Coordinates of C-alpha atoms in Angstrom, one line a residue:
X1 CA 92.3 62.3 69.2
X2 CA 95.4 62.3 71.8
X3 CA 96.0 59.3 73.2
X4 CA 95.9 58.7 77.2
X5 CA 97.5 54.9 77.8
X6 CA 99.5 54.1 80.5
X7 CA 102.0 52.6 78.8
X8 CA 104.2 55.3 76.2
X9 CA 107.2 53.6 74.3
X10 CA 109.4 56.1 72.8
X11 CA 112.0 55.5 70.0
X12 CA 115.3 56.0 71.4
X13 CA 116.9 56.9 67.8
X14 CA 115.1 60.2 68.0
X15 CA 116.0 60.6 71.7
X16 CA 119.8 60.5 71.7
X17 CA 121.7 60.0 75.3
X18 CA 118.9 58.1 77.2
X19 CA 120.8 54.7 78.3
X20 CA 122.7 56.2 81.1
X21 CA 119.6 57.8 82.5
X22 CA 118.6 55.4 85.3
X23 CA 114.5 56.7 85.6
X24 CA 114.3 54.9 82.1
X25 CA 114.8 50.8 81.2
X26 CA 115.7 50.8 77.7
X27 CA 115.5 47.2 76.2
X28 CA 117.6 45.8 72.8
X29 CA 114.7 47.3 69.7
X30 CA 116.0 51.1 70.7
X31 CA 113.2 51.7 72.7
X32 CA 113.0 53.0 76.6
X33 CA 109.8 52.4 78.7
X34 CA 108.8 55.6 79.9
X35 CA 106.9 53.9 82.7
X36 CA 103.5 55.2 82.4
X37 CA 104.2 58.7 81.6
X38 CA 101.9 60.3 79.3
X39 CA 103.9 61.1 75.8
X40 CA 102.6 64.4 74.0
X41 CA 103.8 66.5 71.4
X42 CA 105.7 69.5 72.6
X43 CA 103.3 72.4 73.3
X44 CA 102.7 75.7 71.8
X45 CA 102.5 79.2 73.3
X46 CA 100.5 81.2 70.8
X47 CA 100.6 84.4 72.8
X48 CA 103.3 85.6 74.7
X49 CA 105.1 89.0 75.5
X50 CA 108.4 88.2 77.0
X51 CA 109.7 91.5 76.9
X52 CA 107.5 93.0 80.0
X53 CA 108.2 89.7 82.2
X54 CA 109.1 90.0 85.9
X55 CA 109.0 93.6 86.0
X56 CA 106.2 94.2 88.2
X57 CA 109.5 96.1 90.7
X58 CA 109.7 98.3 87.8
X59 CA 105.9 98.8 87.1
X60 CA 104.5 98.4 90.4
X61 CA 101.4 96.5 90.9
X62 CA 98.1 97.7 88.9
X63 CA 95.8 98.6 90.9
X64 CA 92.9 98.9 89.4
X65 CA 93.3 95.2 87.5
X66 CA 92.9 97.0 84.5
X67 CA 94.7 97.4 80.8
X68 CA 94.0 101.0 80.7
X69 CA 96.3 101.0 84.1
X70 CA 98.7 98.3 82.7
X71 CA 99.2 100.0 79.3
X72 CA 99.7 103.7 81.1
X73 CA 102.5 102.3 84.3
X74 CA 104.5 99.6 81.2
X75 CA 104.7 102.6 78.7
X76 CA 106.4 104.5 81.6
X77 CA 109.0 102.3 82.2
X78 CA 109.7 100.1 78.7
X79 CA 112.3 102.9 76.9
X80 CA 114.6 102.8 80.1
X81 CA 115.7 99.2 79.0
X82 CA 118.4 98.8 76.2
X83 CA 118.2 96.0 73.3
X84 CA 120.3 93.7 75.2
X85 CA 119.0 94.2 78.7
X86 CA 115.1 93.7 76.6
X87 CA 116.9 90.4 74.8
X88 CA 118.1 88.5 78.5
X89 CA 114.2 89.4 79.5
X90 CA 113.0 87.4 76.9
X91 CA 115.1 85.0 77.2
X92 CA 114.8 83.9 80.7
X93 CA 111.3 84.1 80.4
X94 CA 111.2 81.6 77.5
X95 CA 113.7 79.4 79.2
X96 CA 111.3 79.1 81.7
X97 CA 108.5 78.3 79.1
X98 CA 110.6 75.5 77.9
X99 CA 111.1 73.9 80.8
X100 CA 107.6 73.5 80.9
X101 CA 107.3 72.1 77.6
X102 CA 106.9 74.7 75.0
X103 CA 109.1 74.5 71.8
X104 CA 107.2 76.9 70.1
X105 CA 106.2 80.4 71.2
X106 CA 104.8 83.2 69.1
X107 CA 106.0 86.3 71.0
X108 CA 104.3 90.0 70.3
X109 CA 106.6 92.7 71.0
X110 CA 106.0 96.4 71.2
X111 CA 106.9 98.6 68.2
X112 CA 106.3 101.4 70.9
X113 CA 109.3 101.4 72.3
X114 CA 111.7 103.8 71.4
X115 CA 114.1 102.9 68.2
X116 CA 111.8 99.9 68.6
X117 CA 114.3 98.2 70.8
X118 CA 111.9 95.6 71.3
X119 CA 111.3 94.1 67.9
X120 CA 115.0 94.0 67.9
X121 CA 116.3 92.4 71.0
X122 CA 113.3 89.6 69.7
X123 CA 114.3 89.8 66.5
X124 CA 118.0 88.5 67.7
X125 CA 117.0 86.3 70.5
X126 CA 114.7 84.2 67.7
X127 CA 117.9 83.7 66.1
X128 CA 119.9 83.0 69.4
X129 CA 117.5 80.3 70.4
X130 CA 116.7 78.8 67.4
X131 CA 118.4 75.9 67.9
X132 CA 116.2 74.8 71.4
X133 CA 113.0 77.0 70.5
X134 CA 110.9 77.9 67.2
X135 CA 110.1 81.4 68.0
X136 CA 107.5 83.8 65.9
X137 CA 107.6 87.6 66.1
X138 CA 104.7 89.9 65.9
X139 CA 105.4 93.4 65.8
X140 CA 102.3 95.4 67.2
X141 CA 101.0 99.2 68.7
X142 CA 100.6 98.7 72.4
X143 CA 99.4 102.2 73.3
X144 CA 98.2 103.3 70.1
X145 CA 98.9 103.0 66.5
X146 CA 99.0 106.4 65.7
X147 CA 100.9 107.4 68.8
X148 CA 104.0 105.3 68.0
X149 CA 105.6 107.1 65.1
X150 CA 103.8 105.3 62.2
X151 CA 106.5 102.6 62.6
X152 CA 104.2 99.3 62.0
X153 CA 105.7 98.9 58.2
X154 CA 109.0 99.5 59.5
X155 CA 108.9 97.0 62.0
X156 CA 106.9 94.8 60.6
X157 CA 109.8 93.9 58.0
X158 CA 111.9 92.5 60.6
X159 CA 109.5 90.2 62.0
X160 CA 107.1 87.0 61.4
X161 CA 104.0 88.4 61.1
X162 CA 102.1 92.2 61.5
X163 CA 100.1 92.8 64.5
X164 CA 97.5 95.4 65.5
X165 CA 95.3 96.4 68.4
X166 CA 92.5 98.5 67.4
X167 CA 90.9 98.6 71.1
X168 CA 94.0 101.0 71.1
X169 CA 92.9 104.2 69.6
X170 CA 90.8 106.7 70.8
X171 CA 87.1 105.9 68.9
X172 CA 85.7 103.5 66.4
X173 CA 86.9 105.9 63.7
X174 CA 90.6 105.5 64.1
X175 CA 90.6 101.8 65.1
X176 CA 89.1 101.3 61.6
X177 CA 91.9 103.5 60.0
X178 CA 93.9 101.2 62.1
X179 CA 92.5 98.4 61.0
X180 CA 92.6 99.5 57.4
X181 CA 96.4 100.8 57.7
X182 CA 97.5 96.5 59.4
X183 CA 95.8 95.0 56.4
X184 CA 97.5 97.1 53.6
X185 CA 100.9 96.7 55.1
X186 CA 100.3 92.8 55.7
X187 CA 99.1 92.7 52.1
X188 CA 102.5 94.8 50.9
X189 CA 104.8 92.6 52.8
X190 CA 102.6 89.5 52.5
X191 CA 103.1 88.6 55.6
X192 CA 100.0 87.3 57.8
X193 CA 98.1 88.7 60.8
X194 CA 97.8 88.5 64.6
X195 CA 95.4 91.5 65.9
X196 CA 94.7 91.9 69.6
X197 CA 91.1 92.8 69.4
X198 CA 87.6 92.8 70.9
X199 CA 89.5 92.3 74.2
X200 CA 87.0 93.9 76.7
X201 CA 83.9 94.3 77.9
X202 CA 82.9 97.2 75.5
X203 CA 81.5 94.9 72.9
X204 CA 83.5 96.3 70.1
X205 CA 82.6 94.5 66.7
X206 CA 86.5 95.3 65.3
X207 CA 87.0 91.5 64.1
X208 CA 84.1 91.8 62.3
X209 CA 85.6 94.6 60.0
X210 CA 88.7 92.9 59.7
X211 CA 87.6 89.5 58.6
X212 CA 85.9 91.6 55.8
X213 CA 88.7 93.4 54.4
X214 CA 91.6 91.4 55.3
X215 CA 92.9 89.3 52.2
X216 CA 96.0 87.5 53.7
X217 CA 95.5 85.2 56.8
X218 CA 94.9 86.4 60.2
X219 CA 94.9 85.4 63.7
X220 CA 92.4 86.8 66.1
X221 CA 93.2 87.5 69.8
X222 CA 91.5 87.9 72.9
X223 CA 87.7 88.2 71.1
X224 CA 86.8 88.7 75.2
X225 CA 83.6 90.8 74.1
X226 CA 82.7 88.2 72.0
X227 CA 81.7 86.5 75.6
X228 CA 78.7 89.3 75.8
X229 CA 77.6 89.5 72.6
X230 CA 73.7 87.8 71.5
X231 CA 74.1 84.4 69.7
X232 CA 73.1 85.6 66.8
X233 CA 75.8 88.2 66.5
X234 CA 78.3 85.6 67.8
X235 CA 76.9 82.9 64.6
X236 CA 77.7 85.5 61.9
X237 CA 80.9 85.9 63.3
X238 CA 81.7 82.0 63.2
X239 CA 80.9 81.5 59.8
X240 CA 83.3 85.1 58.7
X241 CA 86.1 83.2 60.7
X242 CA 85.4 79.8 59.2
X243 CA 85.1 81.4 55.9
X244 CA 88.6 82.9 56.5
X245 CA 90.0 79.8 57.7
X246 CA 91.3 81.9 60.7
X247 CA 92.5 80.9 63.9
X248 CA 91.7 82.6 67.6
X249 CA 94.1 82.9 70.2
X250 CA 92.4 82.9 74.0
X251 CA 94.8 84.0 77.0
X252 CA 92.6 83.3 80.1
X253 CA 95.1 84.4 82.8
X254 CA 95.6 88.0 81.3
X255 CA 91.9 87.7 80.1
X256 CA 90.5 87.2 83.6
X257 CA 92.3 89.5 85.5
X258 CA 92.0 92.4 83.3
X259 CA 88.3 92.0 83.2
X260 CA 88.2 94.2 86.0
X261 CA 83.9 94.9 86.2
X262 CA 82.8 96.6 89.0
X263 CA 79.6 95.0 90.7
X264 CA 78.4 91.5 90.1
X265 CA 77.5 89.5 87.9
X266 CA 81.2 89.7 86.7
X267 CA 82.2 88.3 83.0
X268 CA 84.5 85.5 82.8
X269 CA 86.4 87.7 80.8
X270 CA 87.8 85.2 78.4
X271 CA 86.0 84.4 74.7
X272 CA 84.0 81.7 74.2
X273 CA 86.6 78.5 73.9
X274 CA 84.4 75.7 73.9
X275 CA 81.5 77.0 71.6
X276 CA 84.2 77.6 69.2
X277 CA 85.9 74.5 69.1
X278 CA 82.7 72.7 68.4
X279 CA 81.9 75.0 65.8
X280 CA 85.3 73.9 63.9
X281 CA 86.7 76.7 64.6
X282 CA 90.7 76.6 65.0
X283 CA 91.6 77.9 68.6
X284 CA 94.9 78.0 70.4
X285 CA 95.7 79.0 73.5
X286 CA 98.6 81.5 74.9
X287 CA 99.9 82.4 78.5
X288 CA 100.3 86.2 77.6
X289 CA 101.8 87.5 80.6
X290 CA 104.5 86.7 83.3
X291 CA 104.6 88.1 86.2
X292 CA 104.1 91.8 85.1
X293 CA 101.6 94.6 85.3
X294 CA 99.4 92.9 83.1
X295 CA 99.3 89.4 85.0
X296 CA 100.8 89.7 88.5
X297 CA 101.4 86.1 88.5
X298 CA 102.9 82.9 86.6
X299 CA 105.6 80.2 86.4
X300 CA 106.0 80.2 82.4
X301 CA 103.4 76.8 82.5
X302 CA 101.0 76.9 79.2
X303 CA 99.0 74.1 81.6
X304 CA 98.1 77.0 84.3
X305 CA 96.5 78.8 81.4
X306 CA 95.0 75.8 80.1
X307 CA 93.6 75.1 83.8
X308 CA 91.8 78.2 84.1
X309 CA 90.3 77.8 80.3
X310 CA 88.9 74.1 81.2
X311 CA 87.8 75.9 84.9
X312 CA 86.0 78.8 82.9
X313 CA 84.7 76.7 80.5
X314 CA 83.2 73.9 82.7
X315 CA 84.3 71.4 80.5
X316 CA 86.9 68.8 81.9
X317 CA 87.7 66.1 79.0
X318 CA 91.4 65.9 78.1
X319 CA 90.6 65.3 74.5
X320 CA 88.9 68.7 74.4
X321 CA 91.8 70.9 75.6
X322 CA 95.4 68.7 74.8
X323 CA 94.9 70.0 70.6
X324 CA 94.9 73.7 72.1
X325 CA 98.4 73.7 73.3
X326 CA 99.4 71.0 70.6
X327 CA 97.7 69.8 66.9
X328 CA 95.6 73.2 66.7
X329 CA 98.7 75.6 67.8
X330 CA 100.7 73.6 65.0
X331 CA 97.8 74.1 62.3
X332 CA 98.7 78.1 62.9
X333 CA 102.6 77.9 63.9
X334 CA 103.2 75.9 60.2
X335 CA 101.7 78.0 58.1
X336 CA 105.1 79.7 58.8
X337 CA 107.0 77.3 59.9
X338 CA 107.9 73.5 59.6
X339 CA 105.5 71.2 61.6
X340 CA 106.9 70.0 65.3
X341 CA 109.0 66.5 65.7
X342 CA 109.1 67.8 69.5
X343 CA 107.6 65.9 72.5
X344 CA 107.2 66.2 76.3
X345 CA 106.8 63.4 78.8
X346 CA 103.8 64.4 81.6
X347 CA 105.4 63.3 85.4
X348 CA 101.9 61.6 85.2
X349 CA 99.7 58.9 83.6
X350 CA 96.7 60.7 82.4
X351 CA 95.4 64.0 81.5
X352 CA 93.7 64.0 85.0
X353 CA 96.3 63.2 87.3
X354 CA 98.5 66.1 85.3
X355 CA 96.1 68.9 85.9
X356 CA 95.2 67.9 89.5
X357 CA 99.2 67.8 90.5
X358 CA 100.8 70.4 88.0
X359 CA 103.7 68.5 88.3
X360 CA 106.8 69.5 86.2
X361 CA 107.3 68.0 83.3
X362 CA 109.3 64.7 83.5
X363 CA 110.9 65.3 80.2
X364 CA 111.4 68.0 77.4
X365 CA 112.7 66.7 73.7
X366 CA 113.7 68.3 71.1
X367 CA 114.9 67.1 67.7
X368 CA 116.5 64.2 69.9
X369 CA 117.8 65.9 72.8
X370 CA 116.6 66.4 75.7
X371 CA 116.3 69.8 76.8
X372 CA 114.7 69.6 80.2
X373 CA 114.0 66.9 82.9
X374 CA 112.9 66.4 86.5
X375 CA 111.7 64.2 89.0
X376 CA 109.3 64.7 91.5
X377 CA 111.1 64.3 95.3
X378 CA 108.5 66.2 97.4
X379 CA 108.3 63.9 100.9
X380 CA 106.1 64.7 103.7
X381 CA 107.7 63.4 107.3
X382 CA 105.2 62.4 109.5
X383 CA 106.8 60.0 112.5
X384 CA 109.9 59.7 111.2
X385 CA 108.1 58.0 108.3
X386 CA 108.7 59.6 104.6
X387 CA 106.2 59.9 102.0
X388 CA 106.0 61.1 98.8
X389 CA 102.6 63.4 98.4
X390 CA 102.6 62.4 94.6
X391 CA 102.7 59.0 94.7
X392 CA 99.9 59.5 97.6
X393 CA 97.6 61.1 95.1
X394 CA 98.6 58.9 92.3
X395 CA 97.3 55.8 94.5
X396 CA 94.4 57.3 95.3
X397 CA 93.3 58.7 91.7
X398 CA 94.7 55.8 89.4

């Protein structure tokens, strides 16, 4: 259960540098008031791929809204960038995701590109950034498994854990032997699993292979065609994950606008969240794309893609959604590394007020520094009067 009270004391021994800020009182016990602000742990990203950030002027926009189309227009474009030019990518895309409150990030880069450039530049920024962001690398086949020179066990070695994307290959045969192939080289480097899979409207079954053959842990992406599958189907599947003790990863921006159906009804496009987190299932959320071919839009804010989850989802209670960014996301992140002592302060006094403003966060802190801070100084002018629109909507909604 997260906690929503007004009031959030913070311990000023884990926050180092606080008494000269004037936004906070801080009394004798080494404590500051944080005046209301909502106190959470720092969030999690579970699914992010820096490397193709803000390059929709390189790309061009994808016409169609589809992955096909995204897939086809990145792979033209992703070998003319060198390691370095790959690495200051990433990086300013996760320095945006930390100002926003993430301290954790699992990033999948593509083992496609050529002398897999990609796994490198995130294999050297994980160990550039270390010191403000826990960052987890998945190496994994973009356009195909068998179209990227077999590289998966090479890459793999250099990074956290060994991805896959069976929707990749041609038919159902070769996603299995692709399927078959990320198991064995997870198992030989005993390293676990993060699969892009089921992730349209085709109603693949692939996680339903996988969870049968895979012995070491695995995370399951996407699962989008699990949204049109009969609830039967979709029970059998809940009790293979559970059985597993598996986690799933949903990434509603990308999800919903690669959905792409032609004609209405249309699918949501995402999996189904909130079925699965009341069958005790462990499911994280991740923000996928920035500004690219794959997601044309984005500020680096794990709350946007939390917004359209609890949108899609129809279900509005904080206590529903906070553990998918925070206490869930951890549960998968530790299994590799330590557990968080990282925390942001919410420019807001409850769950609702956050996700009606979107205000930046107040404050980012990490292992007692902090890493990011802001203040909200919006003012409308109306008569020669000044008025802050925040404050306007915090009167009216407290």
């Amino acid at each position: 259960m997260i906690s929503t009270q007004l009031l959030v004391i913070v311990m000023v021994m884990v926050i180092k540098g606080l008494s000269g800020m004037k936004e906070l009182r801080v009394d004798g016990r080494g404590t500051f008031n944080a005046e209301g602000r909502l106190a959470l742990p720092a969030f999690y990203d579970m699914h992010f791929h820096p490397e193709n950030a803000f390059t929709l002027g390189l790309t061009g926009e994808n016409s169609s809204s589809t992955l096909k189309e995204a897939v086809t227009k990145w792979s033209k474009v992703r070998d003319s960038m060198s390691v370095e030019e790959i690495k200051d990518r990433m990086k300013k895309a996760l320095l945006l995701e930390l100002y926003h409150g993430v301290t954790h990030v699992r990033i999948h880069v593509d083992m496609c590109s050529k002398d897999i450039r990609s796994v490198k530049a995130a294999v050297l920024l994980k160990e550039e950034m270390k010191e403000i962001m826990d960052i987890q690398t998945v190496a994994f086949p973009e356009q195909s498994l068998f179209k990227c020179g077999n590289n998966l066990l090479y890459a793999s070695q250099f990074t956290d854990l060994v991805g896959g994307k069976p929707d990749a290959e041609d038919d159902v045969e070769m996603s299995i032997k692709h399927l078959s192939l990320v198991t064995s080289v997870a198992k030989k480097l005993e390293k676990s699993m993060d699969i892009h899979i089921d992730q349209d409207a085709r109603r693949t079954r692939f996680a339903e292979y996988l969870l049968s053959i895979a012995e070491n842990h695995v995370t399951l992406s996407h699962m989008s065609s699990l949204h049109y599958e009969d609830d039967d189907y979709v029970r059998k599947i809940y009790q293979m994950i559970r059985n597993k003790k598996a986690s799933v990863v949903s990434a509603p921006l990308t999800a919903v606008y690669l959905a792409a159906e032609k004609g209405y009804p249309k699918g949501r496009g995402i999996t189904r969240i909130r079925e699965m987190m009341k069958e005790e299932i462990n499911v994280c959320l991740g923000n996928d794309d920035l500004q690219n071919v794959f997601y044309p839009f984005g500020a680096g804010d794990i709350l946007l893609s939390m917004f359209m989850a609890i949108n899609l989802e129809q279900s509005f209670t904080a206590d529903d959604w906070i553990p998918l960014v925070t206490t869930n996301a951890e549960k998968e992140f530790s299994l590799i590394n330590v557990p968080s002592k990282d925390f942001v302060i919410l420019d807001a006094s409850s769950f609702r007020e956050q996700m009606s403003t979107m205000a930046p966060r107040f404050m980012v802190i990490r292992n007692g520094k902090i890493l990011a801070k802001t203040n909200r100084e919006s003012r409308l002018i109306i008569n020669g009067s000044s008025l802050n629109p925040y404050l306007l909507m915090k009167s009216l909604t407290d």
